[in-house]
């Protein structure tokens, strides 16, 4: 209905004028909410910033992962150098306490270690070179004796010339020579890489040992006093445990080398002093399998002298290992590296799985350091006097078998060897375990 003058006058000034049904149907619908600008349909203002932040975090993680994988070799070298510096720290501090500069003291300790390692490598290399030369010179005679034994035993007709020709013209020997020629460059690269790694470890360990006080001061300067005390305590424990581990191993290596030298000299085995040093060093500083690696070379050289000598060397190695494990090692390492054998074995396996041979070498001092550091913060209580603590069942102890047998043997016997009859209340005799039942009246 069309508006009239009366409806315009009756309606207030701000009221909307009613429209016709057609115009109301053609009018656009008002927005649902959020105002007339349509803000509900737009992207939130924080979403772009969140996407950029997430992409930046992913990029930083990828960059850090790439950098870590590229620097993992350097980090392992620094870790080795740190433990080596901890090992020489007691000797350096001892010389510095007498007025020597730490740099000069560290240099003298490293020179002593270098001279010892070079001398050992020279003696071992000369021994191995001499043995290789002897084996090469004796190889034709050994081969002839082996061929004669095979011809006699198996009734064959072999000759050394035919065997040499077949070996020289074989396909696998030619392929081996080609592969060896192509692999010379790889071997040279590995040797150079090993020398560079050794130089890196030596430099870092020298700086860690020479500038130990300065390094501790720089580390504690960024920590509050409470944290400084904990860091210094952990550093002191690490120095004590690592140095004690190295020096106790060195002393046991000296004892082991001397004992094996006496045996090999008594058996008239060549290069007995070098073999003694070899056994002492390898058996002590290569965990778990060092004893077997150390005893293999003396057994081989003793076998070349007399096969029975190899058996004697094997028996001596086994017996000495038990003596070292149960008597010598607990006495020397009781105050330095007091780690349970099962814990030490597990730590060596875990260290070798993580870092290979390096991890196996530093696993025991690292475990001892962690164990001693945690022992300061672990509160311990007195154990109650309960037989179940000792593994006895039932809550009461019956003593050992020997103590019970001693009590049975100490019971006095009566006339004729019979046990005295037990008496009950009022002095009435009671039958014992082996007595017959009393007859009824």
Short mmCIF file of C-alpha atoms in Angstrom, two decimals:
data_model
loop_
_atom_site.label_atom_id
_atom_site.label_comp_id
_atom_site.label_asym_id
_atom_site.label_seq_id
_atom_site.Cartn_x
_atom_site.Cartn_y
_atom_site.Cartn_z
CA UNK A 1 0.00 0.00 0.00
CA UNK A 2 1.31 3.38 -0.97
CA UNK A 3 1.98 5.84 1.81
CA UNK A 4 -0.46 8.76 2.25
CA UNK A 5 -0.16 12.12 3.90
CA UNK A 6 -1.81 10.83 7.09
CA UNK A 7 0.68 7.98 7.50
CA UNK A 8 3.64 10.32 6.92
CA UNK A 9 2.33 12.68 9.64
CA UNK A 10 1.63 9.78 12.08
CA UNK A 11 5.10 8.24 11.69
CA UNK A 12 7.99 9.78 13.59
CA UNK A 13 10.67 11.68 11.72
CA UNK A 14 13.41 9.00 12.18
CA UNK A 15 11.18 5.97 11.44
CA UNK A 16 11.70 4.33 8.04
CA UNK A 17 9.07 4.82 5.43
CA UNK A 18 7.32 1.55 4.64
CA UNK A 19 7.94 0.30 1.17
CA UNK A 20 5.89 -1.64 -1.21
CA UNK A 21 6.13 -5.47 -1.21
CA UNK A 22 8.02 -5.45 -4.52
CA UNK A 23 10.61 -3.00 -3.34
CA UNK A 24 11.09 -4.96 -0.06
CA UNK A 25 11.76 -8.17 -2.03
CA UNK A 26 14.30 -6.41 -4.26
CA UNK A 27 16.19 -4.81 -1.32
CA UNK A 28 19.53 -6.55 -0.38
CA UNK A 29 19.68 -8.45 2.90
CA UNK A 30 21.65 -6.77 5.71
CA UNK A 31 24.93 -8.36 6.82
CA UNK A 32 24.65 -11.04 9.50
CA UNK A 33 27.07 -9.55 12.02
CA UNK A 34 30.40 -7.85 12.34
CA UNK A 35 29.38 -4.56 10.84
CA UNK A 36 28.84 -3.41 7.34
CA UNK A 37 32.52 -3.98 6.24
CA UNK A 38 32.29 -7.82 6.15
CA UNK A 39 35.16 -8.45 8.67
CA UNK A 40 34.11 -12.07 9.40
CA UNK A 41 35.03 -13.19 5.89
CA UNK A 42 38.61 -11.82 6.00
CA UNK A 43 41.82 -13.72 7.15
CA UNK A 44 42.79 -13.14 10.81
CA UNK A 45 45.57 -10.65 11.22
CA UNK A 46 47.77 -13.05 13.32
CA UNK A 47 47.73 -15.92 10.81
CA UNK A 48 50.39 -14.53 8.38
CA UNK A 49 52.74 -13.80 11.26
CA UNK A 50 52.24 -17.35 12.61
CA UNK A 51 52.98 -18.87 9.20
CA UNK A 52 56.14 -16.80 8.82
CA UNK A 53 57.28 -17.75 12.33
CA UNK A 54 56.65 -21.48 11.67
CA UNK A 55 58.61 -21.37 8.40
CA UNK A 56 61.45 -19.52 10.12
CA UNK A 57 61.60 -22.16 12.89
CA UNK A 58 61.66 -25.00 10.34
CA UNK A 59 64.42 -23.26 8.40
CA UNK A 60 66.48 -22.73 11.58
CA UNK A 61 66.03 -26.39 12.56
CA UNK A 62 67.16 -27.59 9.14
CA UNK A 63 70.13 -25.24 9.18
CA UNK A 64 71.12 -26.34 12.68
CA UNK A 65 70.79 -30.02 11.77
CA UNK A 66 72.96 -29.54 8.69
CA UNK A 67 75.58 -27.61 10.67
CA UNK A 68 75.63 -30.29 13.41
CA UNK A 69 76.18 -33.10 10.91
CA UNK A 70 78.96 -31.10 9.29
CA UNK A 71 80.67 -30.34 12.61
CA UNK A 72 80.15 -33.68 14.36
CA UNK A 73 83.76 -34.69 13.63
CA UNK A 74 85.07 -31.47 15.17
CA UNK A 75 82.83 -31.90 18.23
CA UNK A 76 84.15 -35.43 18.79
CA UNK A 77 87.72 -34.15 18.54
CA UNK A 78 86.95 -31.43 21.09
CA UNK A 79 85.43 -34.03 23.42
CA UNK A 80 88.53 -36.23 23.15
CA UNK A 81 90.75 -33.21 23.76
CA UNK A 82 88.72 -32.23 26.83
CA UNK A 83 89.10 -35.66 28.45
CA UNK A 84 92.80 -35.73 27.55
CA UNK A 85 93.22 -32.34 29.21
CA UNK A 86 91.41 -33.65 32.30
CA UNK A 87 93.80 -36.62 32.35
CA UNK A 88 96.94 -34.45 32.37
CA UNK A 89 95.45 -31.81 34.68
CA UNK A 90 96.79 -33.38 37.95
CA UNK A 91 100.37 -33.52 36.61
CA UNK A 92 100.16 -29.98 35.24
CA UNK A 93 98.67 -28.62 38.49
CA UNK A 94 101.36 -30.43 40.52
CA UNK A 95 104.16 -28.79 38.52
CA UNK A 96 102.37 -25.43 38.56
CA UNK A 97 102.16 -25.62 42.37
CA UNK A 98 105.98 -25.56 42.50
CA UNK A 99 106.14 -22.28 40.57
CA UNK A 100 106.30 -23.53 36.97
CA UNK A 101 104.14 -21.79 34.41
CA UNK A 102 101.15 -23.83 33.27
CA UNK A 103 102.06 -23.50 29.61
CA UNK A 104 105.56 -24.90 30.17
CA UNK A 105 104.23 -27.64 32.47
CA UNK A 106 101.65 -28.68 29.88
CA UNK A 107 104.32 -28.70 27.16
CA UNK A 108 106.60 -30.95 29.24
CA UNK A 109 103.76 -33.40 29.96
CA UNK A 110 102.79 -33.57 26.30
CA UNK A 111 106.42 -34.06 25.26
CA UNK A 112 106.74 -36.96 27.70
CA UNK A 113 103.57 -38.56 26.32
CA UNK A 114 104.73 -37.99 22.74
CA UNK A 115 108.17 -39.48 23.39
CA UNK A 116 106.64 -42.52 25.05
CA UNK A 117 104.17 -43.14 22.22
CA UNK A 118 106.84 -42.59 19.55
CA UNK A 119 109.24 -44.97 21.28
CA UNK A 120 106.56 -47.61 21.63
CA UNK A 121 105.52 -47.27 17.99
CA UNK A 122 109.17 -47.44 16.86
CA UNK A 123 109.92 -50.58 18.86
CA UNK A 124 106.71 -52.25 17.76
CA UNK A 125 107.26 -51.27 14.14
CA UNK A 126 110.83 -52.58 14.14
CA UNK A 127 109.65 -55.84 15.67
CA UNK A 128 106.88 -56.27 13.13
CA UNK A 129 109.18 -55.30 10.27
CA UNK A 130 111.78 -57.83 11.39
CA UNK A 131 109.16 -60.54 11.72
CA UNK A 132 107.77 -59.74 8.25
CA UNK A 133 111.25 -59.89 6.71
CA UNK A 134 111.92 -63.23 8.38
CA UNK A 135 108.57 -64.58 7.22
CA UNK A 136 109.24 -63.47 3.63
CA UNK A 137 112.70 -65.04 3.65
CA UNK A 138 111.41 -68.30 5.13
CA UNK A 139 108.29 -68.41 2.95
CA UNK A 140 109.82 -70.56 0.11
CA UNK A 141 111.09 -73.15 2.57
CA UNK A 142 107.79 -73.18 4.44
CA UNK A 143 105.90 -73.56 1.18
CA UNK A 144 108.16 -76.43 0.08
CA UNK A 145 107.65 -78.26 3.36
CA UNK A 146 103.90 -77.77 3.10
CA UNK A 147 103.85 -79.07 -0.49
CA UNK A 148 105.92 -82.11 0.48
CA UNK A 149 103.55 -82.86 3.35
CA UNK A 150 100.52 -82.61 1.04
CA UNK A 151 102.17 -84.83 -1.60
CA UNK A 152 103.05 -87.42 1.03
CA UNK A 153 99.70 -87.35 2.77
CA UNK A 154 97.32 -87.12 -0.18
CA UNK A 155 99.55 -88.82 -2.81
CA UNK A 156 99.44 -85.76 -5.05
CA UNK A 157 102.01 -84.35 -7.46
CA UNK A 158 102.27 -80.62 -6.70
CA UNK A 159 105.23 -78.37 -7.32
CA UNK A 160 106.07 -74.88 -6.11
CA UNK A 161 106.66 -73.56 -9.62
CA UNK A 162 103.19 -74.59 -10.81
CA UNK A 163 101.55 -73.04 -7.77
CA UNK A 164 103.46 -69.78 -8.24
CA UNK A 165 102.51 -69.61 -11.92
CA UNK A 166 98.86 -70.28 -11.17
CA UNK A 167 98.85 -67.57 -8.49
CA UNK A 168 100.60 -65.00 -10.66
CA UNK A 169 98.28 -65.53 -13.61
CA UNK A 170 95.06 -65.83 -11.61
CA UNK A 171 92.23 -63.38 -12.23
CA UNK A 172 91.62 -62.56 -8.58
CA UNK A 173 95.27 -61.52 -8.07
CA UNK A 174 95.17 -59.19 -11.07
CA UNK A 175 91.89 -57.64 -9.92
CA UNK A 176 93.33 -57.25 -6.42
CA UNK A 177 96.38 -55.43 -7.81
CA UNK A 178 94.15 -53.09 -9.86
CA UNK A 179 91.94 -52.34 -6.88
CA UNK A 180 94.99 -51.75 -4.68
CA UNK A 181 96.47 -49.35 -7.22
CA UNK A 182 93.22 -47.40 -7.41
CA UNK A 183 92.88 -47.37 -3.63
CA UNK A 184 96.29 -45.85 -2.92
CA UNK A 185 94.81 -42.35 -3.13
CA UNK A 186 92.06 -43.27 -0.66
CA UNK A 187 94.58 -44.69 1.80
CA UNK A 188 96.74 -41.57 1.50
CA UNK A 189 93.70 -39.38 2.12
CA UNK A 190 92.77 -41.37 5.23
CA UNK A 191 96.32 -41.14 6.56
CA UNK A 192 96.42 -37.38 6.05
CA UNK A 193 92.98 -37.04 7.63
CA UNK A 194 94.12 -39.05 10.64
CA UNK A 195 97.22 -36.88 11.08
CA UNK A 196 95.12 -33.71 10.84
CA UNK A 197 92.68 -35.09 13.41
CA UNK A 198 95.53 -36.01 15.75
CA UNK A 199 96.96 -32.50 15.43
CA UNK A 200 93.54 -30.98 16.15
CA UNK A 201 93.09 -33.07 19.29
CA UNK A 202 96.60 -32.21 20.48
CA UNK A 203 96.10 -28.46 20.00
CA UNK A 204 92.70 -28.37 21.75
CA UNK A 205 93.91 -30.52 24.64
CA UNK A 206 96.99 -28.30 25.07
CA UNK A 207 94.86 -25.15 25.24
CA UNK A 208 92.35 -26.78 27.62
CA UNK A 209 95.13 -27.89 29.98
CA UNK A 210 97.26 -24.72 29.76
CA UNK A 211 94.33 -22.31 30.09
CA UNK A 212 92.29 -24.39 32.54
CA UNK A 213 91.91 -21.67 35.21
CA UNK A 214 91.04 -19.06 32.60
CA UNK A 215 88.48 -21.39 31.03
CA UNK A 216 86.84 -22.09 34.38
CA UNK A 217 86.77 -18.39 35.20
CA UNK A 218 85.17 -17.54 31.85
CA UNK A 219 82.57 -20.27 32.32
CA UNK A 220 81.71 -19.23 35.88
CA UNK A 221 81.46 -15.54 34.95
CA UNK A 222 78.15 -16.12 33.17
CA UNK A 223 76.58 -18.14 36.02
CA UNK A 224 75.14 -17.17 39.42
CA UNK A 225 77.19 -18.10 42.54
CA UNK A 226 75.14 -21.23 43.30
CA UNK A 227 75.63 -22.57 39.78
CA UNK A 228 79.32 -21.66 39.91
CA UNK A 229 79.82 -23.93 42.92
CA UNK A 230 78.12 -26.83 41.12
CA UNK A 231 80.20 -26.34 37.96
CA UNK A 232 83.44 -26.20 39.93
CA UNK A 233 82.48 -29.31 41.90
CA UNK A 234 81.68 -31.20 38.71
CA UNK A 235 84.96 -30.05 37.13
CA UNK A 236 86.95 -31.20 40.17
CA UNK A 237 85.23 -34.59 40.19
CA UNK A 238 85.89 -35.02 36.46
CA UNK A 239 89.59 -34.20 36.91
CA UNK A 240 89.91 -36.60 39.83
CA UNK A 241 88.13 -39.50 38.15
CA UNK A 242 89.71 -39.11 34.72
CA UNK A 243 93.21 -38.60 36.08
CA UNK A 244 92.80 -41.47 38.50
CA UNK A 245 91.56 -43.72 35.72
CA UNK A 246 94.50 -42.91 33.44
CA UNK A 247 97.15 -43.24 36.16
CA UNK A 248 95.70 -46.45 37.62
CA UNK A 249 95.55 -47.94 34.11
CA UNK A 250 99.13 -46.86 33.52
CA UNK A 251 100.29 -48.54 36.73
CA UNK A 252 98.43 -51.75 35.88
CA UNK A 253 99.91 -51.63 32.37
CA UNK A 254 103.40 -51.40 33.88
CA UNK A 255 102.76 -54.38 36.17
CA UNK A 256 101.17 -56.43 33.40
CA UNK A 257 103.96 -55.64 30.94
CA UNK A 258 106.66 -56.63 33.42
CA UNK A 259 104.92 -59.92 34.31
CA UNK A 260 104.50 -60.92 30.66
CA UNK A 261 108.06 -59.85 29.88
CA UNK A 262 109.37 -62.22 32.57
CA UNK A 263 107.36 -65.10 31.09
CA UNK A 264 108.40 -64.42 27.48
CA UNK A 265 112.05 -63.98 28.47
CA UNK A 266 111.93 -67.28 30.34
CA UNK A 267 110.52 -68.98 27.23
CA UNK A 268 113.28 -67.38 25.09
CA UNK A 269 110.79 -65.61 22.81
CA UNK A 270 112.23 -62.87 20.63
CA UNK A 271 111.38 -59.22 21.30
CA UNK A 272 110.23 -60.01 24.85
CA UNK A 273 110.52 -56.35 26.10
CA UNK A 274 108.47 -54.99 23.19
CA UNK A 275 105.87 -57.72 23.61
CA UNK A 276 105.63 -56.94 27.31
CA UNK A 277 104.97 -53.26 26.56
CA UNK A 278 102.43 -54.29 23.90
CA UNK A 279 100.51 -56.53 26.29
CA UNK A 280 100.50 -53.95 29.08
CA UNK A 281 99.36 -51.05 26.89
CA UNK A 282 96.71 -52.82 24.79
CA UNK A 283 95.21 -54.86 27.63
CA UNK A 284 94.66 -51.78 29.80
CA UNK A 285 93.73 -49.00 27.39
CA UNK A 286 91.47 -50.95 25.01
CA UNK A 287 88.35 -51.89 27.00
CA UNK A 288 86.69 -55.31 27.01
CA UNK A 289 88.60 -56.97 24.16
CA UNK A 290 92.05 -55.51 24.85
CA UNK A 291 93.22 -58.56 26.79
CA UNK A 292 92.51 -60.93 23.91
CA UNK A 293 94.10 -58.63 21.34
CA UNK A 294 97.16 -58.20 23.53
CA UNK A 295 97.66 -61.92 24.09
CA UNK A 296 97.29 -62.92 20.43
CA UNK A 297 100.64 -61.51 19.24
CA UNK A 298 102.80 -63.10 22.00
CA UNK A 299 101.03 -66.42 21.45
CA UNK A 300 101.78 -66.25 17.72
CA UNK A 301 105.47 -65.53 18.24
CA UNK A 302 105.71 -68.18 20.95
CA UNK A 303 104.09 -70.68 18.60
CA UNK A 304 106.84 -69.95 16.07
CA UNK A 305 109.40 -71.01 18.70
CA UNK A 306 107.51 -74.01 20.10
CA UNK A 307 103.80 -74.86 19.86
CA UNK A 308 103.74 -75.76 23.56
CA UNK A 309 105.03 -72.29 24.42
CA UNK A 310 101.87 -70.78 22.90
CA UNK A 311 99.79 -72.90 25.29
CA UNK A 312 101.85 -71.70 28.25
CA UNK A 313 101.40 -68.08 27.18
CA UNK A 314 97.64 -68.60 26.82
CA UNK A 315 97.36 -70.13 30.30
CA UNK A 316 99.43 -67.33 31.80
CA UNK A 317 97.28 -64.67 30.14
CA UNK A 318 94.09 -66.26 31.50
CA UNK A 319 95.46 -66.69 35.04
CA UNK A 320 96.92 -63.18 35.16
CA UNK A 321 93.64 -61.71 33.93
CA UNK A 322 91.78 -63.31 36.84
CA UNK A 323 94.45 -62.08 39.28
CA UNK A 324 94.13 -58.58 37.87
CA UNK A 325 90.33 -58.52 37.90
CA UNK A 326 89.82 -59.84 41.43
CA UNK A 327 92.91 -58.70 43.35
CA UNK A 328 94.96 -56.01 41.62
CA UNK A 329 92.35 -53.80 39.95
CA UNK A 330 90.01 -53.41 43.01
CA UNK A 331 92.97 -52.29 45.12
CA UNK A 332 94.21 -49.71 42.62
CA UNK A 333 90.87 -48.29 41.51
CA UNK A 334 89.01 -48.33 44.83
CA UNK A 335 89.64 -44.62 45.44
CA UNK A 336 89.74 -43.38 41.87
CA UNK A 337 87.24 -45.11 39.56
CA UNK A 338 84.96 -47.16 41.80
CA UNK A 339 82.54 -48.44 39.14
CA UNK A 340 80.77 -51.78 39.29
CA UNK A 341 82.02 -54.21 36.59
CA UNK A 342 78.52 -54.58 35.12
CA UNK A 343 78.09 -50.79 34.96
CA UNK A 344 81.53 -50.41 33.38
CA UNK A 345 80.75 -53.07 30.78
CA UNK A 346 77.41 -51.46 29.93
CA UNK A 347 78.97 -48.01 29.70
CA UNK A 348 81.65 -49.32 27.31
CA UNK A 349 78.98 -50.87 25.07
CA UNK A 350 76.92 -47.67 25.12
CA UNK A 351 79.96 -45.50 24.43
CA UNK A 352 81.09 -47.66 21.51
CA UNK A 353 77.56 -47.59 20.09
CA UNK A 354 77.47 -43.78 20.26
CA UNK A 355 81.03 -42.75 19.38
CA UNK A 356 82.80 -45.93 18.35
CA UNK A 357 86.30 -46.60 19.73
CA UNK A 358 86.48 -43.09 21.20
CA UNK A 359 83.30 -43.64 23.16
CA UNK A 360 84.55 -46.98 24.46
CA UNK A 361 87.76 -45.31 25.67
CA UNK A 362 86.13 -42.41 27.55
CA UNK A 363 83.03 -44.29 28.71
CA UNK A 364 84.41 -45.49 32.05
CA UNK A 365 85.81 -42.13 33.30
CA UNK A 366 82.65 -40.36 32.09
CA UNK A 367 80.47 -42.87 33.95
CA UNK A 368 82.59 -42.57 37.09
CA UNK A 369 82.34 -38.78 36.94
CA UNK A 370 78.57 -38.85 36.52
CA UNK A 371 78.18 -41.41 39.30
CA UNK A 372 80.28 -39.36 41.72
CA UNK A 373 78.51 -36.11 40.81
CA UNK A 374 75.05 -37.60 41.28
CA UNK A 375 76.12 -39.23 44.53
CA UNK A 376 76.48 -35.78 46.08
CA UNK A 377 72.77 -35.01 45.53
CA UNK A 378 71.32 -38.45 46.28
CA UNK A 379 70.20 -38.79 49.89
CA UNK A 380 70.94 -42.18 51.41
CA UNK A 381 69.42 -43.87 54.48
CA UNK A 382 70.52 -46.60 56.86
CA UNK A 383 69.32 -50.01 55.76
CA UNK A 384 67.17 -51.83 58.29
CA UNK A 385 68.48 -55.02 59.87
CA UNK A 386 66.26 -57.46 58.01
CA UNK A 387 67.39 -60.95 56.90
CA UNK A 388 65.61 -60.44 53.59
CA UNK A 389 68.21 -57.80 52.70
CA UNK A 390 70.80 -60.56 52.57
CA UNK A 391 68.63 -62.72 50.33
CA UNK A 392 67.28 -65.09 53.02
CA UNK A 393 63.75 -66.32 52.58
CA UNK A 394 61.15 -66.65 55.27
CA UNK A 395 62.39 -63.77 57.42
CA UNK A 396 64.78 -65.88 59.57
CA UNK A 397 68.32 -67.03 59.01
CA UNK A 398 69.38 -70.59 59.61
CA UNK A 399 73.07 -70.00 59.09
CA UNK A 400 75.32 -71.49 56.49
CA UNK A 401 75.77 -75.17 55.86
CA UNK A 402 79.15 -75.22 57.59
CA UNK A 403 77.82 -73.46 60.70
CA UNK A 404 74.94 -75.95 60.99
CA UNK A 405 77.31 -78.87 60.51
CA UNK A 406 79.57 -77.41 63.19
CA UNK A 407 76.65 -77.15 65.63
CA UNK A 408 75.65 -80.76 64.98
CA UNK A 409 79.20 -81.98 65.49
CA UNK A 410 79.58 -80.03 68.74
CA UNK A 411 76.56 -81.69 70.46
CA UNK A 412 77.92 -83.94 73.32
CA UNK A 413 77.09 -87.63 73.20
CA UNK A 414 76.24 -89.91 76.09
CA UNK A 415 77.57 -93.34 77.06
CA UNK A 416 78.00 -95.61 74.04
CA UNK A 417 77.84 -92.69 71.61
CA UNK A 418 74.11 -92.03 72.14
CA UNK A 419 72.81 -88.51 72.28
CA UNK A 420 71.63 -87.31 75.72
CA UNK A 421 67.90 -87.55 76.16
CA UNK A 422 66.05 -84.27 76.23
CA UNK A 423 64.03 -83.53 79.33
CA UNK A 424 60.78 -81.70 79.52
CA UNK A 425 59.19 -79.88 82.38
CA UNK A 426 59.71 -81.48 85.78
CA UNK A 427 62.77 -83.45 84.59
CA UNK A 428 60.72 -86.02 82.64
CA UNK A 429 62.72 -87.38 79.75
CA UNK A 430 61.36 -86.82 76.27
CA UNK A 431 62.17 -89.07 73.33
CA UNK A 432 64.64 -87.72 70.86
CA UNK A 433 64.29 -87.74 67.05
CA UNK A 434 65.87 -91.21 66.79
CA UNK A 435 64.46 -92.80 69.99
CA UNK A 436 61.77 -95.40 70.02
CA UNK A 437 58.34 -94.53 71.33
CA UNK A 438 57.91 -95.38 75.07
CA UNK A 439 55.80 -98.40 75.91
CA UNK A 440 52.51 -97.76 77.57
CA UNK A 441 52.00 -99.16 81.01
#
